[in-house]
Every structure is written in C-alpha cells, then in structure tokens.
Coordinates of C-alpha atoms in Angstrom, one line a residue:
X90 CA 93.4 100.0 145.4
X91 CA 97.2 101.0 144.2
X92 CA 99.8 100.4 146.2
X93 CA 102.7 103.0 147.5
X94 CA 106.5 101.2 147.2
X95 CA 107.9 101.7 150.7
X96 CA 111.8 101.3 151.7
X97 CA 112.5 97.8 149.8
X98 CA 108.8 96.9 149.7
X99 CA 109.4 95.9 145.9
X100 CA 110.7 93.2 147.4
X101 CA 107.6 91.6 149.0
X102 CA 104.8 93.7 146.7
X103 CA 104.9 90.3 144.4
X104 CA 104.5 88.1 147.2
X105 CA 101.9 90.3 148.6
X106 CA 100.0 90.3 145.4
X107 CA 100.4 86.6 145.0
X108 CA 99.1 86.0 148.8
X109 CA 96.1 87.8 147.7
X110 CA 95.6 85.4 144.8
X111 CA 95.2 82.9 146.6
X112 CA 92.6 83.8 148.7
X113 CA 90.6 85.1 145.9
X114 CA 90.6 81.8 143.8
X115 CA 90.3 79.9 146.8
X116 CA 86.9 81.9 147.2
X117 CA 85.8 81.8 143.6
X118 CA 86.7 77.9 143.4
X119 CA 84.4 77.6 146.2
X120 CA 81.3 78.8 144.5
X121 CA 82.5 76.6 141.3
X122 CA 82.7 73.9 143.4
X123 CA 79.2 74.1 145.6
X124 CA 77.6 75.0 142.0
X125 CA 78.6 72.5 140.1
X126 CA 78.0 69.6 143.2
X127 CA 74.5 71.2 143.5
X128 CA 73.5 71.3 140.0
X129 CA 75.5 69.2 137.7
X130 CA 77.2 66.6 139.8
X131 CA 74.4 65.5 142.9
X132 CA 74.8 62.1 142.0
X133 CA 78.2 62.1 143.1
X134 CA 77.8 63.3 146.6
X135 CA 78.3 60.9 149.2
X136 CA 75.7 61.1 152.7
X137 CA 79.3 60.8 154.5
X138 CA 80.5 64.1 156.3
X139 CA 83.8 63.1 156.2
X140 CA 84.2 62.2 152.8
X141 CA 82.5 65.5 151.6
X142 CA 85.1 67.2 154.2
X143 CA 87.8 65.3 152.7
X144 CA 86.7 65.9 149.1
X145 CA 86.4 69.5 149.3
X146 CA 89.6 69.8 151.0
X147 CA 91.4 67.8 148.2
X148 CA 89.8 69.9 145.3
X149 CA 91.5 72.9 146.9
X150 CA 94.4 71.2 147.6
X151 CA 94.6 70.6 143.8
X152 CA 94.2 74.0 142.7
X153 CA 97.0 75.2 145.4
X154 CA 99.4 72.7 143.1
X155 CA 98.0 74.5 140.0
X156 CA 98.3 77.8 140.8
X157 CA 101.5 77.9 142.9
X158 CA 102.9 76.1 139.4
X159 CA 100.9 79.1 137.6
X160 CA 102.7 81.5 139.5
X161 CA 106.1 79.8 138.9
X162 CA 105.9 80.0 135.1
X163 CA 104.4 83.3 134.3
X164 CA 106.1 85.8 132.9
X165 CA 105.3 89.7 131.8
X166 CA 107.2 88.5 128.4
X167 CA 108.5 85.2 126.5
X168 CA 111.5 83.8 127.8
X169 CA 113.8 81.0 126.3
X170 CA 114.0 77.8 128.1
X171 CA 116.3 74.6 126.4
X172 CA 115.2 71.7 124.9
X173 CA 114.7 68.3 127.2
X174 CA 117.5 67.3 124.8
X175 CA 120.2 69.8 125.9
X176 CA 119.0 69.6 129.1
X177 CA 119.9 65.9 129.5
X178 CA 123.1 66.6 127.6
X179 CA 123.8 69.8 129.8
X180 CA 123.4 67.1 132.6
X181 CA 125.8 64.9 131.3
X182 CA 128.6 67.8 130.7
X183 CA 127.9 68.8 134.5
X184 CA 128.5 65.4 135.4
X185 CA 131.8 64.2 133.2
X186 CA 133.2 67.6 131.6
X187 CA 132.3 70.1 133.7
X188 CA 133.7 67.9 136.8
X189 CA 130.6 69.2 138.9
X190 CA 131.6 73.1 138.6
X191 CA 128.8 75.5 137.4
X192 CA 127.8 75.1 134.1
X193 CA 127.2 78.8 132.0
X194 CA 124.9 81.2 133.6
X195 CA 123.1 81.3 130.6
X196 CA 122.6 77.7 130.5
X197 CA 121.4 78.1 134.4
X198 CA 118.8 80.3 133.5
X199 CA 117.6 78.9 130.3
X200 CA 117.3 75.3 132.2
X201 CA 115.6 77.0 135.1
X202 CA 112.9 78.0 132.7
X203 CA 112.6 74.4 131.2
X204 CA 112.5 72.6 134.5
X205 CA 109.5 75.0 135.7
X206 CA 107.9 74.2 132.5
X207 CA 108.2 70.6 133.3
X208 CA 106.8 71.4 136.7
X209 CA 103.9 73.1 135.6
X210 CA 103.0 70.0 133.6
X211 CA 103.6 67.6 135.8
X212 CA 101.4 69.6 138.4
X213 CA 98.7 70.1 136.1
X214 CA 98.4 66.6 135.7
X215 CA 98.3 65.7 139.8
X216 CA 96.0 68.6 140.4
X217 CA 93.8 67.1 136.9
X218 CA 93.8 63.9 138.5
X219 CA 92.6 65.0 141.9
X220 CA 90.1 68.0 141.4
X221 CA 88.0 64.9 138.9
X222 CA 88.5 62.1 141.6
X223 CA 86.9 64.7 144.5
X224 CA 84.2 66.2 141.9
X225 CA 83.4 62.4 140.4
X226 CA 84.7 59.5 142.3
X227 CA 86.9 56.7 142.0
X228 CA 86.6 54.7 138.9
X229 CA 88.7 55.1 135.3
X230 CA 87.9 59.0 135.7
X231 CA 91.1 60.0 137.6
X232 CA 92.9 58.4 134.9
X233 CA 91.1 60.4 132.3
X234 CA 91.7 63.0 134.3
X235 CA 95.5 62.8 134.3
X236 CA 95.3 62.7 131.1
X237 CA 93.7 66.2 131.0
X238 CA 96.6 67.6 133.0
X239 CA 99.0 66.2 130.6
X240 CA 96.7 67.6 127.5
X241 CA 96.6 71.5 129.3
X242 CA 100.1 71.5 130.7
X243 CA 101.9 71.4 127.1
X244 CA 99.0 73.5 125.5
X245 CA 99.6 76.1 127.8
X246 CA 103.3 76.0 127.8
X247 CA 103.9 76.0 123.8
X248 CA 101.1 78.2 123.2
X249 CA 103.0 80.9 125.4
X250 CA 99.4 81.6 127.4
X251 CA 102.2 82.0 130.5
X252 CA 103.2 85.0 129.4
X253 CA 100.6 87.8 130.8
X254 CA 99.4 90.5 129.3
X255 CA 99.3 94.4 130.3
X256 CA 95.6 95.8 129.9
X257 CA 95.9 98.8 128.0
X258 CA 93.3 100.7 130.3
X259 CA 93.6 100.1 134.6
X260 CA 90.6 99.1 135.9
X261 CA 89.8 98.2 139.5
X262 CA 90.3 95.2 140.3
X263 CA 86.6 93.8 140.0
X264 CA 85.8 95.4 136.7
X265 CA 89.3 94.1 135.7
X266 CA 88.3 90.8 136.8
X267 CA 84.3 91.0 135.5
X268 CA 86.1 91.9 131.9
X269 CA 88.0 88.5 131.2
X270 CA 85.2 86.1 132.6
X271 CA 83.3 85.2 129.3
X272 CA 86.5 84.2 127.8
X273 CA 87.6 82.3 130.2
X274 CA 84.1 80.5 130.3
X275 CA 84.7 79.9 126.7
X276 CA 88.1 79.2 126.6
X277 CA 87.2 76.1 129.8
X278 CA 84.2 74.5 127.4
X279 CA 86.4 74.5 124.3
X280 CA 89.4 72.7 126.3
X281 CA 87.0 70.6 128.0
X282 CA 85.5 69.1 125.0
X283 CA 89.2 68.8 123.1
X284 CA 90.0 66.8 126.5
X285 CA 87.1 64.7 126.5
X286 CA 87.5 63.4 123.4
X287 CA 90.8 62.3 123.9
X288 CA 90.7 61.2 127.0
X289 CA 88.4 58.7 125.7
X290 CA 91.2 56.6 124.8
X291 CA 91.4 55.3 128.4
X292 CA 88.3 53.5 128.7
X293 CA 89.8 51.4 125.8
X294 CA 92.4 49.9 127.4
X295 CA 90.7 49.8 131.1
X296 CA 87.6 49.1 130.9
X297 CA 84.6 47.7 133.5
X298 CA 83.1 44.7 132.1
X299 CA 80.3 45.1 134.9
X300 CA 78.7 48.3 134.0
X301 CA 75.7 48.9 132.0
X302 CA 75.2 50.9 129.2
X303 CA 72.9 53.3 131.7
X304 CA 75.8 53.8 134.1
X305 CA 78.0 53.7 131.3
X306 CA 76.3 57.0 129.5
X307 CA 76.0 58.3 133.4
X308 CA 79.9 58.3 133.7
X309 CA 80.3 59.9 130.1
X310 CA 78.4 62.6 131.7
X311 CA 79.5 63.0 134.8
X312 CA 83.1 63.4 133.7
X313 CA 82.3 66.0 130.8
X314 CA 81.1 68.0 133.5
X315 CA 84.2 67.4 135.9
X316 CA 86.5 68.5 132.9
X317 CA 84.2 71.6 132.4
X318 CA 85.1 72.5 136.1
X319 CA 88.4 71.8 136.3
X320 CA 89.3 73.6 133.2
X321 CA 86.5 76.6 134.3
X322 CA 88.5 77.0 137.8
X323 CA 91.8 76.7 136.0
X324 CA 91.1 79.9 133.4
X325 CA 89.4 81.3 136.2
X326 CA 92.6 81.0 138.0
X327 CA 94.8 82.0 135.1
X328 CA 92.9 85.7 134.5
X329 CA 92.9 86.5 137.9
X330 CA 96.6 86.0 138.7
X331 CA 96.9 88.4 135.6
X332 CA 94.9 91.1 137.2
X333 CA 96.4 90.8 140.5
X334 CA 100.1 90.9 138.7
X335 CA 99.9 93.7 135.9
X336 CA 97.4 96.1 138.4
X337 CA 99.6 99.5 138.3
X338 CA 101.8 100.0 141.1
X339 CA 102.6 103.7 142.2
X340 CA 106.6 103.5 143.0
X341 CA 106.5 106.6 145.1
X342 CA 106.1 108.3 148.7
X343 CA 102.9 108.9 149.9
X344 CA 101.9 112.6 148.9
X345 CA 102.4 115.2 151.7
X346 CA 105.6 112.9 153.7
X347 CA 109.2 114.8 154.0
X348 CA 110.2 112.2 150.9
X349 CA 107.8 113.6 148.6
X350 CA 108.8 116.8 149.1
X351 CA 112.9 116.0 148.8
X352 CA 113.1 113.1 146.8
X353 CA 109.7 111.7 144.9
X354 CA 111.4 110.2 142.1
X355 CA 113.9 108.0 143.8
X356 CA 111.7 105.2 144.4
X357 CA 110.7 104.6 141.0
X358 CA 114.1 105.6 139.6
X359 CA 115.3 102.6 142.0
X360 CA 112.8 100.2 140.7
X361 CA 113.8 101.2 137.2
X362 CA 117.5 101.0 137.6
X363 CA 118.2 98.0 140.5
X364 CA 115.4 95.7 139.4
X365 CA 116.1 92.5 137.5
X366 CA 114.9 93.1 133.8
X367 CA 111.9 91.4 132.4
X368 CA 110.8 91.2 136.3
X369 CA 107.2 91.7 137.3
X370 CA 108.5 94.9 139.1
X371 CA 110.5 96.1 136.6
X372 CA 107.8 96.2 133.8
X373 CA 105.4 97.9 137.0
X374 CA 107.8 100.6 137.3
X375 CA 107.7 101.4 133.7
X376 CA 104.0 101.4 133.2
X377 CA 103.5 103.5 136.5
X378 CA 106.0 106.0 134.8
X379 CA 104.4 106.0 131.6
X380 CA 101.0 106.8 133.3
X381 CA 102.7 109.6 135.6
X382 CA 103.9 110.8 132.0
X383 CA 101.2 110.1 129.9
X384 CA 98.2 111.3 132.7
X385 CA 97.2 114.4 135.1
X386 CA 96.9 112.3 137.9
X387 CA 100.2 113.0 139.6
X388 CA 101.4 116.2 138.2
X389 CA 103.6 116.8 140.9
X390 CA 105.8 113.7 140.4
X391 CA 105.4 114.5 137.2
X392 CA 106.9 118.2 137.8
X393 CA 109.8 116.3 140.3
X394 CA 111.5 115.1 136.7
X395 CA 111.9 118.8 135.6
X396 CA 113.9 120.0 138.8
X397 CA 116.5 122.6 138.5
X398 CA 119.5 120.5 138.1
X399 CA 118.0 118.5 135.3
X400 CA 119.9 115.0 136.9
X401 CA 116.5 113.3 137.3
X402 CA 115.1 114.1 133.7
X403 CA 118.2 112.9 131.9
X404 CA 118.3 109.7 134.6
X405 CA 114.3 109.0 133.1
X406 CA 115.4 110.1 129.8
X407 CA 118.3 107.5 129.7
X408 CA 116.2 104.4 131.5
X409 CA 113.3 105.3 128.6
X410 CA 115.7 105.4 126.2
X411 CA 117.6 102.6 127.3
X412 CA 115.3 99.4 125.8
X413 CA 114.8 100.8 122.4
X414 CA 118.5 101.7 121.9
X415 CA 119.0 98.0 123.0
X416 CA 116.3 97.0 120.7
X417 CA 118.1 98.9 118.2
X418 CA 121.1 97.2 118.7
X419 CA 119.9 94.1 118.5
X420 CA 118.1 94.3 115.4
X421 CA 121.2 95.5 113.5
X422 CA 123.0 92.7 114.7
X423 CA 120.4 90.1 114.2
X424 CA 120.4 91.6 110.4
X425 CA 124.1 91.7 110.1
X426 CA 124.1 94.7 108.8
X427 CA 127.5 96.7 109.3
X428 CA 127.0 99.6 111.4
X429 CA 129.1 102.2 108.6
X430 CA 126.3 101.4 105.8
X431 CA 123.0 102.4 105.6
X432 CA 122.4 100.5 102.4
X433 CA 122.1 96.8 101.7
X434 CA 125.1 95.2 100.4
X435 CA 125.6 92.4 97.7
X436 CA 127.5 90.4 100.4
X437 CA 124.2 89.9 102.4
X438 CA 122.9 87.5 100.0
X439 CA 126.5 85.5 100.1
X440 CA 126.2 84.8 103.9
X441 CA 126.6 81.7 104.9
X442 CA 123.8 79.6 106.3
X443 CA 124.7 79.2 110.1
X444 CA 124.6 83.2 109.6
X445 CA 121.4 82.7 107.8
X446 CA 119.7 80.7 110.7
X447 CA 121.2 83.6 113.2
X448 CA 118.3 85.8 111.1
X449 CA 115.5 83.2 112.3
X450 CA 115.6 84.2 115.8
X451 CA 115.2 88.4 115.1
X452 CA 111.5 87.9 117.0
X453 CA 113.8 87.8 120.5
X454 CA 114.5 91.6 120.1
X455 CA 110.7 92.0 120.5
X456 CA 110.4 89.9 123.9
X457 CA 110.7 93.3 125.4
X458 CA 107.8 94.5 123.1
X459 CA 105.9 95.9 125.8
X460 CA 108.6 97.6 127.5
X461 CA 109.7 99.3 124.4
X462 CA 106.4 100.6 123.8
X463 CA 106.0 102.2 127.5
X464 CA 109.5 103.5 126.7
X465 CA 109.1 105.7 123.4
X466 CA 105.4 106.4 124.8
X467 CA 107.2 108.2 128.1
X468 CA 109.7 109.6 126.2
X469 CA 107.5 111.1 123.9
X470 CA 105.2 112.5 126.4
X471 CA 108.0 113.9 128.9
X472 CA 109.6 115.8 125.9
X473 CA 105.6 117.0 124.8
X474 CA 105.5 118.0 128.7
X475 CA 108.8 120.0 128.6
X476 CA 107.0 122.2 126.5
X477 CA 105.1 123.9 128.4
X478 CA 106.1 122.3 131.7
X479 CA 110.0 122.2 132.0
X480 CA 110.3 126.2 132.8
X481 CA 114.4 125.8 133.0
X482 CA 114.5 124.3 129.7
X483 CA 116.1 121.6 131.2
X484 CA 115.3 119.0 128.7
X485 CA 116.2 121.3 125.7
X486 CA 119.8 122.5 127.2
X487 CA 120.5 119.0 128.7
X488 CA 120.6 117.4 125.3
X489 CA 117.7 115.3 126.1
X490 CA 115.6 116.2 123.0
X491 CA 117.7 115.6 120.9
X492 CA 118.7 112.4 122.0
X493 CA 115.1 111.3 122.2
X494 CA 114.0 112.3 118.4
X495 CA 117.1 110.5 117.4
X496 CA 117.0 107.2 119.3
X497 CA 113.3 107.0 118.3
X498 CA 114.5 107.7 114.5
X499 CA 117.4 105.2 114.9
X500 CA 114.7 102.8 115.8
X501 CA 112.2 103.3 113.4
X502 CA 115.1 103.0 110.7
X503 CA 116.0 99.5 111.9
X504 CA 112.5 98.4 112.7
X505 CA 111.2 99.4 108.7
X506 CA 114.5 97.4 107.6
X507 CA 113.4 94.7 109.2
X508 CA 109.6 94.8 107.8
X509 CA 111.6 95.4 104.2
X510 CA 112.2 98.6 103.4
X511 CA 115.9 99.7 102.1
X512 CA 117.4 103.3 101.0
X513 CA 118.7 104.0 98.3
X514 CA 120.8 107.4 98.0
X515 CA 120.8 109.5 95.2
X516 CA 122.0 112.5 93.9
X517 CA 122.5 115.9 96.1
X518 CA 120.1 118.4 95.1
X519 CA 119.6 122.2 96.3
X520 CA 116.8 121.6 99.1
X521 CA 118.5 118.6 100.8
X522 CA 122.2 117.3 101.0
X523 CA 120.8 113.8 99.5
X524 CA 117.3 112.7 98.1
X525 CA 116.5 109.4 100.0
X526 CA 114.3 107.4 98.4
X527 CA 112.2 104.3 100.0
X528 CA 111.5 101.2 98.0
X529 CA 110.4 97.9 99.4
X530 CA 112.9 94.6 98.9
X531 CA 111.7 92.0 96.4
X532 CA 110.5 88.6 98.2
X533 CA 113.7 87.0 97.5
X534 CA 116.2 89.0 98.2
X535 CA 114.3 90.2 101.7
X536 CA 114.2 86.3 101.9
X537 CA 117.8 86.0 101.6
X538 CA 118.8 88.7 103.8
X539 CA 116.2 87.9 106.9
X540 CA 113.5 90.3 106.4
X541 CA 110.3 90.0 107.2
X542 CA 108.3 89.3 103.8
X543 CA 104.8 90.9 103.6
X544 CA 103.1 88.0 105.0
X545 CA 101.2 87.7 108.4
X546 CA 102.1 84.6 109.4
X547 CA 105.7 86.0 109.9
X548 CA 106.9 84.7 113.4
X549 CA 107.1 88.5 114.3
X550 CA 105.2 90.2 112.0
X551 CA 102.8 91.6 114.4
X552 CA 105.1 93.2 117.0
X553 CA 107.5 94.5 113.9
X554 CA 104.5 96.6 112.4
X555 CA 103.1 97.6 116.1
X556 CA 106.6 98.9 117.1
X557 CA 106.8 100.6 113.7
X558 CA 103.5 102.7 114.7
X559 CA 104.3 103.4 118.0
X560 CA 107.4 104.7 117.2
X561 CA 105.8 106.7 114.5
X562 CA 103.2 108.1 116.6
X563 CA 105.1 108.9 119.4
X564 CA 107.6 110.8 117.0
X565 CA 104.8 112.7 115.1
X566 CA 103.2 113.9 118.3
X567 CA 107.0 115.8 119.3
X568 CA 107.5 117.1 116.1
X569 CA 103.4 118.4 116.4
X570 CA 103.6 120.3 119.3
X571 CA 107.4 121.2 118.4
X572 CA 106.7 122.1 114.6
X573 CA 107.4 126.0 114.8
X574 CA 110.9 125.6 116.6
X575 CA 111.7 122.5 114.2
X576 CA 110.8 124.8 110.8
X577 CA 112.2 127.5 112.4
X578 CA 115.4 125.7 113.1
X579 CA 115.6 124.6 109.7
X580 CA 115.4 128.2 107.9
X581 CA 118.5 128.8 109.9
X582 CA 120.5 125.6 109.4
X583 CA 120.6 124.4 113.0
X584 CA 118.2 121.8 112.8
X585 CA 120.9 118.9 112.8
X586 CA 122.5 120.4 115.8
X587 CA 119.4 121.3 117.9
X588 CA 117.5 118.4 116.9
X589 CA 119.9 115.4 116.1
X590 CA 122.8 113.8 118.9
X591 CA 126.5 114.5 117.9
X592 CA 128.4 111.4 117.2
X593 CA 126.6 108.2 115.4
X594 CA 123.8 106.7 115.2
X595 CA 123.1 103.3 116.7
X596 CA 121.5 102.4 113.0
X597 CA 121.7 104.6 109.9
X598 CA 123.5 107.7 109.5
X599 CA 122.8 111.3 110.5
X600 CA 122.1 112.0 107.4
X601 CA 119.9 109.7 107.5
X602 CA 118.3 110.2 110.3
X603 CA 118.3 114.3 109.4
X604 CA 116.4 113.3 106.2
X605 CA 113.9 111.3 107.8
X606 CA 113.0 113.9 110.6
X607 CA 112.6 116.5 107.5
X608 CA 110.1 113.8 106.0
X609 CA 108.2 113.8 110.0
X610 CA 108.2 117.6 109.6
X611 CA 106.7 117.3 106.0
X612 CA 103.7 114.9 107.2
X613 CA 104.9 112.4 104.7
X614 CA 107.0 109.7 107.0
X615 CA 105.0 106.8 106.7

C-alpha cells in the first residue's frame, strides 16, 4: 500500500516503516525458529517450559540487536566513514588541541559513520552469540558463535551490502519480498559454511576432554545448522528492511482535498528541497517524481508542474537538474581539468602526485549514482511531456529546455572524459564552425591523467559507463520526439539559442556542446 506525505509526516514515515519491520521479521523469525527446533534441532529442546520460554525470548531478543544495528547503518548510497586510526587520533586532538571544542563537522559526520559501523559489528557478534546459545545450548558453541558475529559484521560492512538498493520495478510488498528469498537462502548457506569452517578454530584451543567422538560429530552438526539459521534470519532480515525502505512513497495530498486542487506539488517540492541529501526521504521523493514523470498513473500531478506561471516546472526543473550539474562539477574538479579548456593539456601529465592521488577518489561523484539517474530520467520525460502536455509552452519560453539538453550534454562530456575519451579540434569547415573529432586516450597517458582505462575492474567503471547511457538515452529520446523543431532550428541558425543555455558550460564549451547535440540530431552520438 503507498503511503500519502501529510503536514511533516516525512518526519515519522521512516520510523513508521521501520516499526513495521519489526513486526514482520519478528513473525518470519518465528517460523525459522519453530522450523528449524522441529526439524533440525529436536535434540536441543529442553522438557522445561521455562527454559523454552526463556530461549525463544532471547533468540528475538538477539535479532532486535541485529536489526536495530541494521537499521542504523543502511544507507540508500555509500558513505565515507574514517579509519579507527584517525578516529583515535581525532580523539586525541579533541582532547589536547582542540581543548574539548567541536572538532570539524565533516570529521563529526565521517566518525559518526565509523562508530555505527563498529556498532553493527559489535552487535552482530552479541546477537551471533545468543541466537546459537538459545538454538544449541551452552557448551563451546556460543563462542563459535561470536565468532560468526565478528566474521559477518566486517563482511558486511567492507563489502558495502549496507547500502540498499532501489528495485527498478515497484512491486507490492509481498511479491517484493517473495522476489529476494532464494538469494537470501543462498546467500545464509554460503556464509554459514565460510563461518563454520573458521569457527572451527575454537574447539582447538577449548576443548572437552569428556565427550565422545558420537557427541562430538552430534555438536558439529548441531552448530552447522544453528549458523544456517542465524545467518538465514539475518538475510532474511536484511531484504526485508530493503523492501520496507525503498517501497515508493507518494509525496502528495490525497486526490479530491482543497490541497490537491491549490497546491499538489508542494509536498514533494518540500521533500525535495528541505530534506537532508542522501536521506531515505530524499531519494523517495525523487523516485516518486520520476514515476509521476515517467508513468500515467497521476496525470494530474503530473499536469500541476505545467501551471500557468511556469514557477513549479522551473522549481522541478532546477531540483532534477541540480545533482547532475553537481556531478558535473565534481568530475571536472576531480580531473583537474581547467574549466576554459575543453582539451587535455601537457601539464596534466606533470601534476604532482598528492594531485595524482586526488584522481583515486573520482568513484565519490557517483555515490549519488542513483539519484543522478532518477534526475536526467525526470528531466528527460517532463521536457518529452511538455510536448504535447505543456499547452502554455511554459517549459520552451521559461528557458527550461534548453537548460535541460545542455546540462545533460555538459554531463555526458565530463562523464566520456572520464571513461577516456578527449577532443581534438580541427579545422572550420562550411557545415559546422569546427569539426570535432573523438579519439580514445592511450593507457598511459589516461593513466597519468586519472581516467578510467578500459578495464572492468576499474573502482568505478560500472557506474561511469551506466551514467554514460542514461544520459545518452535520456538525451536521444528529447531530441526524438523534438527532431522536426531541432532540424528546423538549425536551417535557420537558431539552434544554439533555442536549444543551448546562454553563458558557459559547467564542462566543455558551447561549441562544444552545439557540436555534440548536432551529432544527437545526426543519430551518430555514441
């Protein structure tokens, strides 16, 4: 079921979703739990009522700890935490430089990331050490199974499985749910075999001289299948807290009330312009507007952004437009390239090396991967829309279009750059003011410069090219359904000032940018 935002109910719709977590895994870990004591684990089972009671109070207990941590570290993209190492240190200047004052904000948040990390492993452990002590007894197992906490917690925290992904199609929530099952199934046997095995190191060191090789093999057994349920509730746990938190989210009035008929935009314009970025409900707010864009669903919010005054389009316009001119930025300045050269320059390969290692960390423009998709996805659709939907021509007369086709250009220029492509000018000719050719860098100088070389095991490879097609796509399908105005524009000259934003570009040059929207118009940008 999709929610509708209500005054400030951003504010609590986490919460709310979270709440409802929690009573769902409480339920499935139920049925994991009476399963596995039925069938795998009956020789465990004590006749006592109370210690049953207590047991299966304790197992839930456990996977509270886990999934509050869960919650605490998951995130709709990366984020970048510090190093135990500066952390003590940043301690240490808190203590004798800082003379107790606030150290940096950006040191704040960073550490605040680290120490939830640390949390998340230090609960995984405790709730590791429980769930097998209440599934298998007493016994050298709760020590093997801390040690699977401390084998999951880091696993999951450097392989960056805390950061959740958007489904590309909504599904309600049980097919949503029904969908990630088998993995997770998998993904529980594999970790608990890895775990086993090392947590057979224990038994080394403590050992019961008393036990038989029957009781012995027993044990073996026993835990295997404790591991397999920890680990099975865990995943479990971890897919459902991703459906609950990427489910769409409908930031508007309810359809028919006085506010839908004034005002239906201004709760999702709020949530897009007063929410913390790289928030759960920031990211919500741009997928719901990419499916009110994108979708005949909700044609009449959709038909709100082309209102007479034009105010709202060019406020969606600008909050679309807003991550991949950011994006932009950022990639220029994580290549060092100067902003008054489109061309590579001889002084990029004399750069020194702490500018060098500056280059290493171009994969942070593309935390907000997701985001910029959704964005040049909207902005593409709304200007397709204005087509046939804006009747005042708002989004031609506002300067919208124009603005669109070249921030989606600018980024596209910077995002091939990066994945080693280069221009090289040449000589003015009669059709166009300058013939640009594009040539791919050699290994070593894209090497030397920071540029991704063609090889897929490039830290950021993957989103580069993904970005790179988007941003292709979503420019080919304007200039598709705006071909006859674009050629027609052309004939007459005014295709620079009807489809390209006075002033500069964030990357490139008008020129540039002119050429390359030609090359869209030819079918041969690729």
């Amino acid at each position: 079921m999709i929610g509708r935002l209500e005054n400030g109910g951003h504010h609590t719709m986490i919460k709310d979703r979270f709440l409802g977590f929690l009573i769902w895994q409480s339920f499935q870990s139920t049925l994991v739990y009476f399963l596995a004591k039925t069938l795998f684990l009956p020789s465990t089972t004590t006749t006592t009522t109370i210690t049953i009671i207590l047991s299966f109070f304790f197992f839930h207990l456990s996977l509270l700890l886990f999934s509050s941590s869960l919650f605490l570290v998951s995130s709709p993209q990366p984020v970048a935490g510090v190093s135990p190492v500066e952390l003590f240190f940043g301690l240490l200047r808190l203590v004798f430089v800082y003379g107790g004052q606030p150290l940096p904000p950006d040191f704040r948040r960073r550490a605040r990331v680290t120490l939830r990390f640390l949390f998340f492993v230090g609960s995984s452990a405790v709730s590791a050490y429980l769930a097998v002590l209440c599934l298998c007894g007493g016994g050298t197992l709760g020590l093997r199974g801390l040690l699977l906490g401390f084998i999951y917690g880091p696993h999951y925290v450097f392989t960056r499985r805390w950061v959740l992904d958007f489904p590309i199609l909504q599904r309600p929530l049980f097919f949503s749910y029904k969908m990630g099952v088998q993995k997770a199934v998998v993904k529980a046997i594999s970790l608990s075999s890895t775990g086993y095995l090392v947590s057979l190191v224990v038994p080394i060191f403590i050992s019961d001289r008393k036990e038989t090789m029957r009781d012995l093999v027993l044990e073996q057994i026993v835990f295997y299948f404790a591991s397999c349920v920890v680990f099975l509730c865990w995943e479990l746990n971890r897919h459902l807290l991703q459906v609950f938190l990427t489910r769409r989210y409908m930031f508007a009035p309810p359809k028919g009330s006085a506010a839908a008929a004034t005002n239906p935009s201004d709760h999702l314009l709020a949530a897009l312009e007063n929410t913390t970025e790289r928030s759960f409900v920031h990211h919500l707010a741009y997928l719901d507007l990419c499916m009110v864009s994108e979708s005949n669903v909700d044609t009449w919010r959709r038909a709100a952004f082309f209102e007479e005054t034009g105010e709202t389009y060019k406020k969606v316009i600008a909050v679309c437009l807003k991550p991949l001119e950011q994006l932009t930025l950022d990639l220029t300045e994580g290549l060092g390239s100067s902003l008054e050269k489109s061309t590579f320059q001889l002084s990029h390969q004399l750069r020194s090396a702490a500018e060098l290692s500056s280059v290493s960390g171009l994969h942070e423009p593309f935390y907000d991967f997701q985001v910029c998709a959704w964005s040049a996805r909207i902005a593409s659709s709304l200007t397709i829309r204005s087509h046939k939907e804006d009747r005042l021509g708002v989004a031609q007369l506002s300067g919208c279009n124009a603005a669109t086709i070249t921030t989606l250009l600018s980024c596209l220029l910077a995002v091939e750059t990066l994945m080693g492509k280069k221009t090289n000018l040449q000589p003015s000719n009669a059709q166009y003011p300058a013939n640009i050719k594009w040539a791919a860098l050699s290994p070593t100088t894209a090497t030397t410069v920071g540029i991704i070389p063609n090889k897929k095991d490039s830290p950021h490879y993957a989103k580069a090219y993904s970005m790179a097609d988007i941003l292709r796509t979503s420019i080919y399908q304007i200039v598709s359904n705006f071909h006859h105005e674009m050629i027609t524009s052309s004939k007459n000259g005014l295709l620079e000032k009807d489809w390209v934003s006075n002033g500069k570009p964030l990357y490139g040059s008008r020129e540039l940018i002119l050429h390359k929207l030609r090359m869209f118009l030819e079918f041969q940008a690729n």
